[in-house]
Coordinates of C-alpha atoms in Angstrom, one line a residue:
Chain O
M1 CA 80.9 111.8 -141.1
T2 CA 82.6 109.1 -139.0
S3 CA 79.7 106.6 -139.4
D4 CA 79.6 107.6 -143.1
A5 CA 83.2 106.6 -143.5
E6 CA 82.7 103.4 -141.6
S7 CA 79.8 102.3 -143.7
V8 CA 81.8 103.0 -146.9
V9 CA 84.7 100.9 -145.4
A10 CA 82.2 98.2 -144.7
S11 CA 80.7 98.2 -148.2
A12 CA 84.2 98.4 -149.7
F13 CA 85.1 95.4 -147.6
R14 CA 82.3 93.4 -149.2
E15 CA 83.0 94.6 -152.7
E16 CA 86.8 94.8 -152.9
W17 CA 88.3 92.4 -150.4
G18 CA 88.4 89.3 -152.7
Q19 CA 89.6 91.3 -155.6
I20 CA 92.5 92.9 -153.8
V21 CA 93.6 89.6 -152.1
A22 CA 93.3 87.8 -155.4
T23 CA 95.4 90.3 -157.2
L24 CA 98.1 90.3 -154.6
I25 CA 98.1 86.5 -154.5
R26 CA 98.5 86.3 -158.3
I27 CA 101.6 88.5 -158.1
T28 CA 103.3 87.4 -154.9
G29 CA 102.1 83.8 -154.7
D30 CA 102.0 84.4 -150.9
W31 CA 98.5 83.9 -149.4
D32 CA 99.3 85.1 -145.9
L33 CA 101.2 88.2 -147.1
S34 CA 98.3 89.1 -149.4
E35 CA 95.6 88.7 -146.7
E36 CA 97.7 90.6 -144.1
S37 CA 98.5 93.5 -146.5
T38 CA 94.8 93.8 -147.5
Q39 CA 93.8 93.7 -143.8
D40 CA 96.3 96.5 -143.2
A41 CA 94.8 98.6 -146.0
F42 CA 91.3 98.3 -144.5
A43 CA 92.7 99.2 -141.0
S44 CA 94.3 102.3 -142.5
A45 CA 91.0 103.2 -144.2
L46 CA 89.2 103.0 -140.9
E47 CA 91.8 105.4 -139.4
R48 CA 92.2 107.8 -142.3
W49 CA 88.9 108.2 -144.0
P50 CA 87.0 109.7 -141.1
V51 CA 89.8 112.3 -140.9
D52 CA 90.9 112.9 -144.5
G53 CA 87.5 112.2 -146.1
I54 CA 86.5 109.3 -148.2
P55 CA 88.6 109.0 -151.4
R56 CA 86.9 109.4 -154.7
R57 CA 87.5 105.7 -155.6
P58 CA 87.8 103.7 -152.4
G59 CA 88.7 100.5 -154.2
A60 CA 91.7 102.1 -155.9
W61 CA 92.8 103.7 -152.6
L62 CA 92.6 100.4 -150.8
T63 CA 94.4 98.5 -153.6
S64 CA 97.3 100.9 -153.7
V65 CA 97.7 100.9 -149.9
A66 CA 97.6 97.0 -149.8
R67 CA 100.0 96.9 -152.7
N68 CA 102.5 99.2 -150.9
R69 CA 102.3 97.2 -147.8
A70 CA 103.0 94.0 -149.7
H71 CA 105.8 95.7 -151.5
D72 CA 107.4 96.9 -148.2
R73 CA 107.2 93.5 -146.6
L74 CA 108.7 91.8 -149.6
R75 CA 111.5 94.3 -149.9
R76 CA 112.3 93.7 -146.2
D77 CA 112.4 90.0 -146.9
A78 CA 114.5 90.7 -150.0
V79 CA 112.6 88.3 -152.3
G80 CA 112.6 88.1 -156.1
A81 CA 113.0 91.3 -158.0
A82 CA 110.3 90.1 -160.5
K83 CA 107.6 90.2 -157.8
L84 CA 108.6 93.6 -156.7
R85 CA 108.6 94.9 -160.3
E86 CA 105.1 93.5 -160.8
L87 CA 103.8 95.0 -157.7
A88 CA 105.2 98.4 -158.8
L89 CA 103.4 97.9 -162.2
L90 CA 100.2 97.4 -160.3
A91 CA 100.4 101.1 -159.4
R92 CA 98.0 102.0 -162.2
A93 CA 95.8 104.8 -160.9
D94 CA 92.5 102.9 -161.2
G95 CA 93.8 100.0 -159.3
A96 CA 92.0 97.6 -161.5
A97 CA 94.6 95.1 -162.5
E98 CA 94.6 94.1 -166.1
N99 CA 95.4 90.5 -166.5
E100 CA 97.1 89.7 -169.8
D101 CA 97.9 86.1 -169.0
A102 CA 97.6 83.3 -171.5
D103 CA 94.2 82.4 -170.1
G104 CA 93.0 86.0 -170.6
A105 CA 89.6 84.7 -171.4
F106 CA 88.9 84.8 -167.7
P107 CA 90.0 88.2 -166.7
D108 CA 89.1 88.1 -163.1
D109 CA 91.6 87.4 -160.3
R110 CA 88.7 86.5 -158.0
L111 CA 87.7 83.7 -160.3
R112 CA 91.2 82.4 -160.1
L113 CA 90.9 82.5 -156.4
I114 CA 87.6 80.6 -156.5
F115 CA 89.1 77.9 -158.6
T116 CA 92.2 77.6 -156.5
C117 CA 90.3 77.5 -153.3
C118 CA 88.1 74.8 -154.8
H119 CA 90.8 72.6 -156.2
P120 CA 89.9 68.9 -155.9
A121 CA 93.2 68.2 -154.2
L122 CA 91.9 70.0 -151.2
P123 CA 89.4 68.4 -148.8
L124 CA 85.9 69.7 -149.2
E125 CA 85.7 71.5 -145.8
A126 CA 89.0 73.3 -146.5
R127 CA 87.7 74.4 -149.9
V128 CA 84.7 76.1 -148.3
A129 CA 86.7 77.6 -145.4
L130 CA 89.4 78.9 -147.7
T131 CA 86.8 80.5 -150.0
L132 CA 85.2 82.2 -147.0
R133 CA 88.6 83.4 -145.8
S134 CA 90.3 84.5 -149.0
L135 CA 87.4 85.6 -151.0
L136 CA 85.0 87.1 -148.5
G137 CA 87.4 88.1 -145.8
L138 CA 85.6 86.3 -143.0
T139 CA 87.7 85.9 -139.9
T140 CA 88.8 82.5 -138.7
A141 CA 86.5 82.9 -135.7
E142 CA 83.5 83.5 -138.0
I143 CA 84.3 80.5 -140.2
A144 CA 84.8 78.3 -137.2
R145 CA 81.2 79.3 -136.1
V146 CA 79.8 78.4 -139.5
F147 CA 81.4 74.9 -139.2
L148 CA 80.7 74.6 -135.5
V149 CA 84.3 73.9 -134.7
S150 CA 86.7 75.6 -132.4
E151 CA 88.7 78.6 -133.7
A152 CA 92.0 76.6 -133.2
T153 CA 90.7 73.7 -135.3
M154 CA 89.6 76.0 -138.1
S155 CA 92.9 78.0 -138.0
Q156 CA 94.8 74.7 -138.3
R157 CA 92.6 73.6 -141.2
L158 CA 93.3 76.9 -143.0
V159 CA 97.0 76.7 -142.4
R160 CA 97.1 73.2 -143.7
A161 CA 95.2 74.1 -146.8
K162 CA 97.4 77.0 -147.6
R163 CA 100.5 74.9 -147.0
K164 CA 99.2 72.3 -149.4
I165 CA 98.5 74.9 -152.1
R166 CA 102.1 76.0 -151.8
N167 CA 103.9 72.7 -151.4
A168 CA 101.8 70.6 -153.8
G169 CA 102.0 73.4 -156.4
I170 CA 98.3 73.9 -156.8
P171 CA 98.3 76.6 -159.6
F172 CA 96.6 80.0 -159.0
R173 CA 94.5 80.1 -162.1
V174 CA 91.2 79.3 -163.8
P175 CA 92.0 75.8 -165.3
P176 CA 92.3 75.5 -169.0
P177 CA 89.1 74.6 -170.9
H178 CA 89.8 70.8 -171.0
L179 CA 89.8 70.7 -167.2
L180 CA 86.8 72.9 -166.7
P181 CA 84.1 70.2 -167.0
E182 CA 85.6 68.4 -164.1
R183 CA 86.4 71.5 -162.0
I184 CA 83.2 73.5 -162.4
P185 CA 81.1 71.1 -160.3
A186 CA 83.5 71.5 -157.3
V187 CA 83.2 75.3 -157.6
L188 CA 79.4 75.2 -157.9
G189 CA 79.3 72.8 -155.0
V190 CA 81.2 75.2 -152.8
L191 CA 79.1 78.2 -153.9
Y192 CA 75.9 76.2 -153.2
L193 CA 77.2 75.1 -149.8
L194 CA 77.9 78.7 -149.0
F195 CA 74.4 79.6 -149.9
T196 CA 72.6 76.8 -148.0
E197 CA 74.8 77.4 -145.0
G198 CA 73.3 80.9 -144.9
Y199 CA 69.8 79.8 -145.9
A200 CA 69.3 76.8 -143.6
A201 CA 70.0 78.8 -140.5
T202 CA 66.3 79.7 -139.9
S203 CA 66.6 80.2 -136.1
G204 CA 68.4 83.2 -134.7
T205 CA 69.4 86.4 -136.5
D206 CA 73.0 85.5 -137.2
L207 CA 74.1 88.2 -139.7
V208 CA 77.1 86.2 -140.7
R209 CA 74.9 83.5 -142.0
R210 CA 72.4 85.7 -143.8
S211 CA 75.2 87.5 -145.6
L212 CA 76.5 84.2 -146.8
C213 CA 73.5 84.0 -149.1
S214 CA 74.1 87.3 -150.7
E215 CA 77.8 86.7 -151.1
A216 CA 77.1 83.3 -152.6
I217 CA 74.8 84.9 -155.1
R218 CA 77.3 87.7 -155.8
L219 CA 80.1 85.2 -156.5
T220 CA 77.8 83.1 -158.7
R221 CA 77.0 86.2 -160.6
V222 CA 80.7 86.9 -161.2
L223 CA 81.1 83.3 -162.4
A224 CA 78.0 83.5 -164.7
A225 CA 79.2 86.8 -166.2
L226 CA 82.6 85.2 -167.0
M227 CA 81.2 81.9 -168.2
P228 CA 77.9 82.9 -169.9
D229 CA 77.7 79.6 -171.8
E230 CA 77.9 77.3 -168.8
P231 CA 74.3 76.3 -168.3
E232 CA 74.9 74.8 -164.8
V233 CA 76.4 78.1 -163.6
L234 CA 73.3 79.9 -164.7
G235 CA 71.2 77.1 -163.3
L236 CA 72.8 77.5 -159.9
L237 CA 72.4 81.3 -160.0
A238 CA 68.7 80.9 -160.9
L239 CA 68.2 78.3 -158.1
M240 CA 69.8 80.7 -155.5
L241 CA 67.7 83.7 -156.7
L242 CA 64.5 81.7 -156.6
H243 CA 65.2 80.4 -153.1
D244 CA 66.4 83.7 -151.8
A245 CA 63.3 85.5 -153.2
R246 CA 61.2 83.6 -150.6
H247 CA 63.4 84.1 -147.6
A248 CA 61.3 86.8 -146.0
A249 CA 58.2 84.6 -145.9
R250 CA 59.9 81.4 -144.6
V251 CA 59.9 82.4 -140.9
D252 CA 57.1 84.0 -139.0
D253 CA 57.3 86.7 -136.4
A254 CA 58.0 84.2 -133.6
G255 CA 60.9 82.7 -135.6
D256 CA 58.9 79.6 -136.6
L257 CA 59.2 77.9 -139.9
V258 CA 56.4 78.6 -142.3
T259 CA 55.8 75.9 -144.9
L260 CA 55.7 76.7 -148.6
E261 CA 51.9 76.1 -148.6
E262 CA 51.3 78.6 -145.8
Q263 CA 53.7 81.3 -146.8
D264 CA 52.4 84.8 -147.5
R265 CA 53.2 85.0 -151.2
T266 CA 53.0 88.8 -151.2
R267 CA 56.2 88.8 -149.2
W268 CA 58.1 87.0 -151.9
N269 CA 60.5 89.2 -153.8
A270 CA 58.9 89.5 -157.2
A271 CA 61.9 91.2 -158.9
E272 CA 64.2 88.4 -157.7
I273 CA 61.8 85.8 -158.9
A274 CA 61.6 87.4 -162.4
E275 CA 65.3 87.6 -162.6
G276 CA 65.7 83.9 -161.5
V277 CA 63.2 82.8 -164.1
G278 CA 65.0 84.9 -166.8
V279 CA 68.4 83.4 -165.9
L280 CA 66.9 79.9 -165.9
D281 CA 65.4 80.5 -169.4
R282 CA 68.8 81.5 -170.6
A283 CA 70.3 78.3 -169.1
L284 CA 67.7 76.0 -170.6
R285 CA 68.1 77.6 -174.1
L286 CA 71.8 76.4 -174.0
G287 CA 70.3 72.9 -174.3
R288 CA 72.5 71.0 -171.8
L289 CA 70.3 70.0 -168.8
G290 CA 71.8 69.6 -165.4
G291 CA 70.9 69.1 -161.8
Y292 CA 71.0 72.7 -160.8
Q293 CA 68.8 73.7 -163.7
L294 CA 66.2 71.1 -162.8
Q295 CA 66.2 72.2 -159.2
A296 CA 65.8 75.8 -160.3
A297 CA 62.9 74.7 -162.6
I298 CA 61.2 73.1 -159.7
A299 CA 61.7 76.2 -157.6
A300 CA 60.4 78.3 -160.5
C301 CA 57.2 76.2 -160.5
H302 CA 56.6 77.1 -156.8
C303 CA 57.6 80.7 -157.2
T304 CA 55.3 81.5 -160.1
A305 CA 52.2 79.9 -158.7
V306 CA 49.9 82.6 -157.5
D307 CA 48.6 80.4 -154.7
P308 CA 49.3 76.9 -153.5
A309 CA 46.3 75.4 -155.4
D310 CA 47.8 76.9 -158.6
T311 CA 51.0 74.9 -158.2
D312 CA 51.7 72.7 -161.3
W313 CA 52.5 69.5 -159.4
A314 CA 52.4 67.4 -162.5
Q315 CA 55.2 69.5 -164.0
I316 CA 57.1 69.3 -160.7
C317 CA 56.8 65.5 -160.7
A318 CA 58.1 65.3 -164.2
L319 CA 61.1 67.5 -163.2
Y320 CA 61.8 65.3 -160.2
E321 CA 61.7 62.2 -162.4
Q322 CA 64.4 63.7 -164.5
L323 CA 66.4 64.7 -161.4
V324 CA 66.2 61.2 -160.1
R325 CA 67.7 59.9 -163.3
L326 CA 70.4 62.6 -163.5
T327 CA 71.5 62.8 -159.8
P328 CA 69.9 59.9 -158.0
S329 CA 69.9 60.2 -154.2
P330 CA 67.5 59.1 -151.5
V331 CA 66.7 62.8 -150.7
V332 CA 65.7 63.5 -154.3
E333 CA 63.5 60.3 -154.1
L334 CA 61.9 61.6 -151.0
N335 CA 61.1 65.0 -152.6
R336 CA 59.7 63.2 -155.6
A337 CA 57.5 61.1 -153.4
V338 CA 56.1 64.3 -151.8
A339 CA 55.4 65.8 -155.3
V340 CA 53.7 62.6 -156.4
G341 CA 51.6 62.7 -153.3
M342 CA 50.5 66.2 -154.3
A343 CA 49.9 65.4 -158.0
E344 CA 48.4 61.9 -157.8
G345 CA 47.1 61.8 -154.3
P346 CA 48.6 60.8 -150.9
E347 CA 48.4 57.1 -151.5
A348 CA 50.7 57.2 -154.5
G349 CA 53.2 59.3 -152.5
L350 CA 52.9 56.9 -149.5
A351 CA 53.7 54.0 -151.7
L352 CA 57.0 55.6 -152.8
I353 CA 57.9 56.6 -149.3
E354 CA 57.4 53.0 -148.0
K355 CA 59.7 51.8 -150.7
L356 CA 62.3 54.3 -149.5
E357 CA 61.8 53.3 -145.9
A358 CA 62.4 49.6 -146.9
S359 CA 65.7 50.6 -148.4
D360 CA 66.9 52.1 -145.1
A361 CA 68.9 54.8 -146.9
L362 CA 67.3 57.7 -144.8
A363 CA 67.0 55.9 -141.5
N364 CA 68.0 59.0 -139.4
Y365 CA 66.5 61.7 -141.6
H366 CA 63.6 63.5 -139.9
L367 CA 62.0 64.6 -143.1
L368 CA 61.2 61.1 -144.1
P369 CA 58.8 60.4 -141.2
A370 CA 57.6 64.0 -141.4
A371 CA 56.6 63.5 -145.1
R372 CA 54.9 60.2 -144.3
A373 CA 53.1 61.9 -141.4
D374 CA 51.7 64.6 -143.7
L375 CA 50.5 62.0 -146.3
L376 CA 48.8 59.9 -143.6
R377 CA 47.2 63.0 -142.1
R378 CA 45.7 63.8 -145.5
L379 CA 44.4 60.2 -145.7
D380 CA 42.8 60.8 -142.3
R381 CA 44.9 58.0 -140.8
L382 CA 45.5 60.2 -137.8
E383 CA 46.9 57.8 -135.3
E384 CA 49.6 56.6 -137.7
A385 CA 50.3 60.2 -138.6
A386 CA 50.8 61.1 -135.0
A387 CA 53.2 58.2 -134.5
A388 CA 55.2 59.4 -137.6
Y389 CA 55.3 63.0 -136.3
R390 CA 56.7 61.7 -133.0
Q391 CA 59.3 59.8 -134.8
A392 CA 60.2 62.9 -136.9
L393 CA 60.4 65.0 -133.7
D394 CA 63.0 62.6 -132.2
L395 CA 65.2 63.0 -135.3
A396 CA 64.8 66.8 -135.9
T397 CA 68.0 68.8 -135.4
T398 CA 66.9 72.4 -135.1
D399 CA 64.6 74.1 -132.7
A400 CA 62.6 75.7 -135.4
E401 CA 61.9 72.3 -137.0
R402 CA 61.0 70.8 -133.7
R403 CA 58.5 73.5 -132.9
Y404 CA 56.9 73.1 -136.3
L405 CA 56.6 69.3 -135.9
A406 CA 55.3 69.6 -132.4
R407 CA 52.6 72.0 -133.7
R408 CA 51.6 69.6 -136.4
L409 CA 51.5 66.7 -133.9
A410 CA 49.2 68.7 -131.6
E411 CA 46.9 69.5 -134.5
T412 CA 46.8 65.8 -135.5
V413 CA 46.1 64.6 -132.0
G414 CA 43.6 67.3 -131.3
T415 CA 41.4 66.8 -134.4
Chain H
M1 CA 107.1 61.6 -157.0
L2 CA 104.5 59.2 -158.3
M3 CA 104.0 56.2 -156.2
I4 CA 102.4 53.5 -158.2
C5 CA 100.3 51.3 -156.0
G6 CA 98.2 48.3 -156.7
D7 CA 96.8 45.0 -155.5
E8 CA 99.6 42.4 -155.7
S9 CA 97.3 39.5 -155.8
Y10 CA 96.1 41.0 -159.1
S11 CA 99.0 39.7 -161.0
A12 CA 100.4 36.5 -159.6
E13 CA 103.5 36.7 -161.8
P14 CA 105.9 39.2 -160.3
A15 CA 106.5 41.6 -163.1
A16 CA 108.6 44.7 -163.4
S17 CA 106.3 47.8 -163.5
S18 CA 107.8 48.8 -166.8
S19 CA 106.3 45.7 -168.4
L20 CA 102.8 46.8 -167.6
P21 CA 100.9 47.1 -170.8
G22 CA 101.0 50.7 -171.9
C23 CA 103.9 51.6 -169.5
E24 CA 106.5 51.9 -172.2
S25 CA 104.5 54.3 -174.3
W26 CA 103.8 56.4 -171.1
Q27 CA 107.5 56.5 -170.3
S28 CA 108.6 57.5 -173.7
E29 CA 105.9 60.2 -173.9
M30 CA 106.9 61.7 -170.6
K31 CA 110.6 61.5 -171.5
R32 CA 109.9 63.3 -174.8
R33 CA 108.1 66.0 -172.8
G34 CA 111.0 66.3 -170.5
I35 CA 109.0 65.4 -167.5
L36 CA 110.2 62.0 -166.5
L37 CA 113.4 62.1 -164.5
S38 CA 113.6 58.5 -163.4
S39 CA 111.4 55.5 -162.9
A40 CA 111.6 52.0 -161.6
G41 CA 109.4 49.0 -160.7
L42 CA 109.7 47.2 -157.4
R43 CA 109.9 43.5 -156.9
P44 CA 106.9 42.1 -154.9
T45 CA 106.6 42.6 -151.2
S46 CA 107.4 38.9 -150.6
D47 CA 111.0 40.0 -151.4
A48 CA 110.8 42.9 -149.0
T49 CA 112.6 43.2 -145.7
T50 CA 111.9 45.9 -143.2
V51 CA 114.6 47.5 -140.9
R52 CA 114.0 49.4 -137.7
V53 CA 116.6 50.6 -135.2
R54 CA 115.3 51.1 -131.7
D55 CA 117.5 52.0 -128.7
G56 CA 120.5 51.1 -130.8
E57 CA 119.2 47.7 -131.6
T58 CA 118.5 46.7 -135.2
L59 CA 115.2 44.9 -135.8
I60 CA 114.9 43.1 -139.1
V61 CA 111.5 41.8 -140.2
D62 CA 110.6 40.1 -143.4
G63 CA 107.8 41.7 -145.4
P64 CA 106.7 45.2 -146.2
F65 CA 106.3 48.2 -143.9
A66 CA 102.5 48.0 -143.9
E67 CA 100.3 44.9 -144.3
T68 CA 97.8 46.4 -146.7
K69 CA 96.1 45.1 -149.8
E70 CA 97.6 47.8 -152.0
Q71 CA 101.4 48.0 -152.0
I72 CA 103.8 50.3 -153.8
G73 CA 104.9 48.6 -156.9
G74 CA 107.0 51.2 -158.4
F75 CA 107.8 54.9 -158.6
S76 CA 108.4 57.7 -161.1
L77 CA 110.2 60.9 -160.4
I78 CA 108.7 63.6 -162.5
E79 CA 109.2 67.4 -162.8
C80 CA 106.2 69.5 -163.5
A81 CA 105.2 73.1 -163.5
D82 CA 102.3 72.6 -161.1
L83 CA 100.0 70.0 -159.5
D84 CA 97.6 70.1 -162.4
E85 CA 100.4 68.9 -164.8
A86 CA 101.5 66.2 -162.3
L87 CA 97.9 65.0 -162.0
E88 CA 97.5 64.8 -165.8
V89 CA 100.8 62.8 -166.1
A90 CA 99.7 60.5 -163.2
S91 CA 96.2 60.0 -164.7
K92 CA 97.9 58.8 -167.9
H93 CA 99.9 56.2 -166.1
P94 CA 98.5 52.7 -167.1
A95 CA 98.5 51.6 -163.4
A96 CA 96.0 54.4 -162.6
R97 CA 93.3 52.4 -164.4
F98 CA 93.5 49.4 -162.0
G99 CA 95.6 50.6 -159.0
T100 CA 96.3 53.9 -157.4
V101 CA 98.9 56.6 -158.2
E102 CA 99.8 58.8 -155.3
V103 CA 101.3 62.2 -156.2
R104 CA 103.6 63.6 -153.5
P105 CA 105.9 66.6 -153.7
I106 CA 109.5 66.0 -152.6
W107 CA 111.3 68.3 -150.3
E108 CA 113.2 71.0 -152.1
S109 CA 116.1 72.9 -150.5

């Protein structure tokens, strides 16, 4: 019974936290009060549910407890009667707040919260931190770990961000349509950062990081449901699903990285791949191509190949070419060089990589010498390949990558 | 408060900010919308004098507070519902196209 109640509280935390905080913020305009009241509600649930039993609708129970807490505190501080009245109105039994604001086309308080956390007037790191805190209920200590900074530093960053929201008058809303084109990229950027933050952590079994992936997917789903005609929102959702579908095969039992080529494709999540491809199709039909859609299309090429030899490298090259045009960056150029190396042969890839090296844009990026090493190896220029692997090893940042490169180096030297 | 900043070497002729091309129509639009409370252009930093009082002693130095390429050339005091409105008003200011407009809330009691 006890553990039952605890697991319901845990899942309610994941499902309801952002919604409750967002609703209270909309009404009270007070971020700290909203978070504290919501925290209190979950604390009472942990106390009461094991004794009283789990309420029929946990979300409604939590919302009304949080609302009452906020109400009490505001009354003690004797603030505006309007806020108190609105909180009282929230007392609808289902706890699902109806929003009849002018921008009623976006009926989700969580969405307001996302857009407010991701306002361009806030520094990028604060946007992500605030999203993690307000929307997902991560503790300051957990967020500090994600950013590899001290808890005190992160706490200060959050305080500053909330202060700026209040003092600069950053509105709590989904921006009106004419501002959406310039605001959506920031929101998608934060959601993708959340996802990659969870995805890139290949070493260790940090649960916080793994859950970032599923939360990022969940939030992008909310966004996609509310903005079904935004192709890049769908593109990002597809991209996340297609990456996530492969996560079980990316690391072997020893915790080492497994390359795409060597992954056991039976361990890929077929349902997630099918969903990702379906979402991507919907995005492409809207006829406004963007960077996330292109990346998702590349991921789809990999995901739908039954084995590595079946991969449509020519198609991938064409997609990278479009991506280079749309969102030029040295990293995209590098990926394109690798794809060209697969489609047209290692020499063609090598030529592109040498051009990149001459430009010096990726001087400290370990994947540049690593990619060169792979192409050289395939050309049987083993000594040069070994030198490039050593160079990559010097630059690699995670243990898992270092182990992978060391293994490759040993193979190259040994053969 | 909108602080209108720009590179002074840009226009050799010291001009009042209100004579910037497009400035008048910006001012009249914002007045019509009831947003613009007051507005003024500053004379160039060559006419500036800086005062500091340290240990009871007054130090007077010619020139601006900071020796930077961009200097405040004027200001507008506006009243907006939220930051998004202020940003929209600031982005319409003609100086935003060649200089910088800093949006800063003022202290309210």
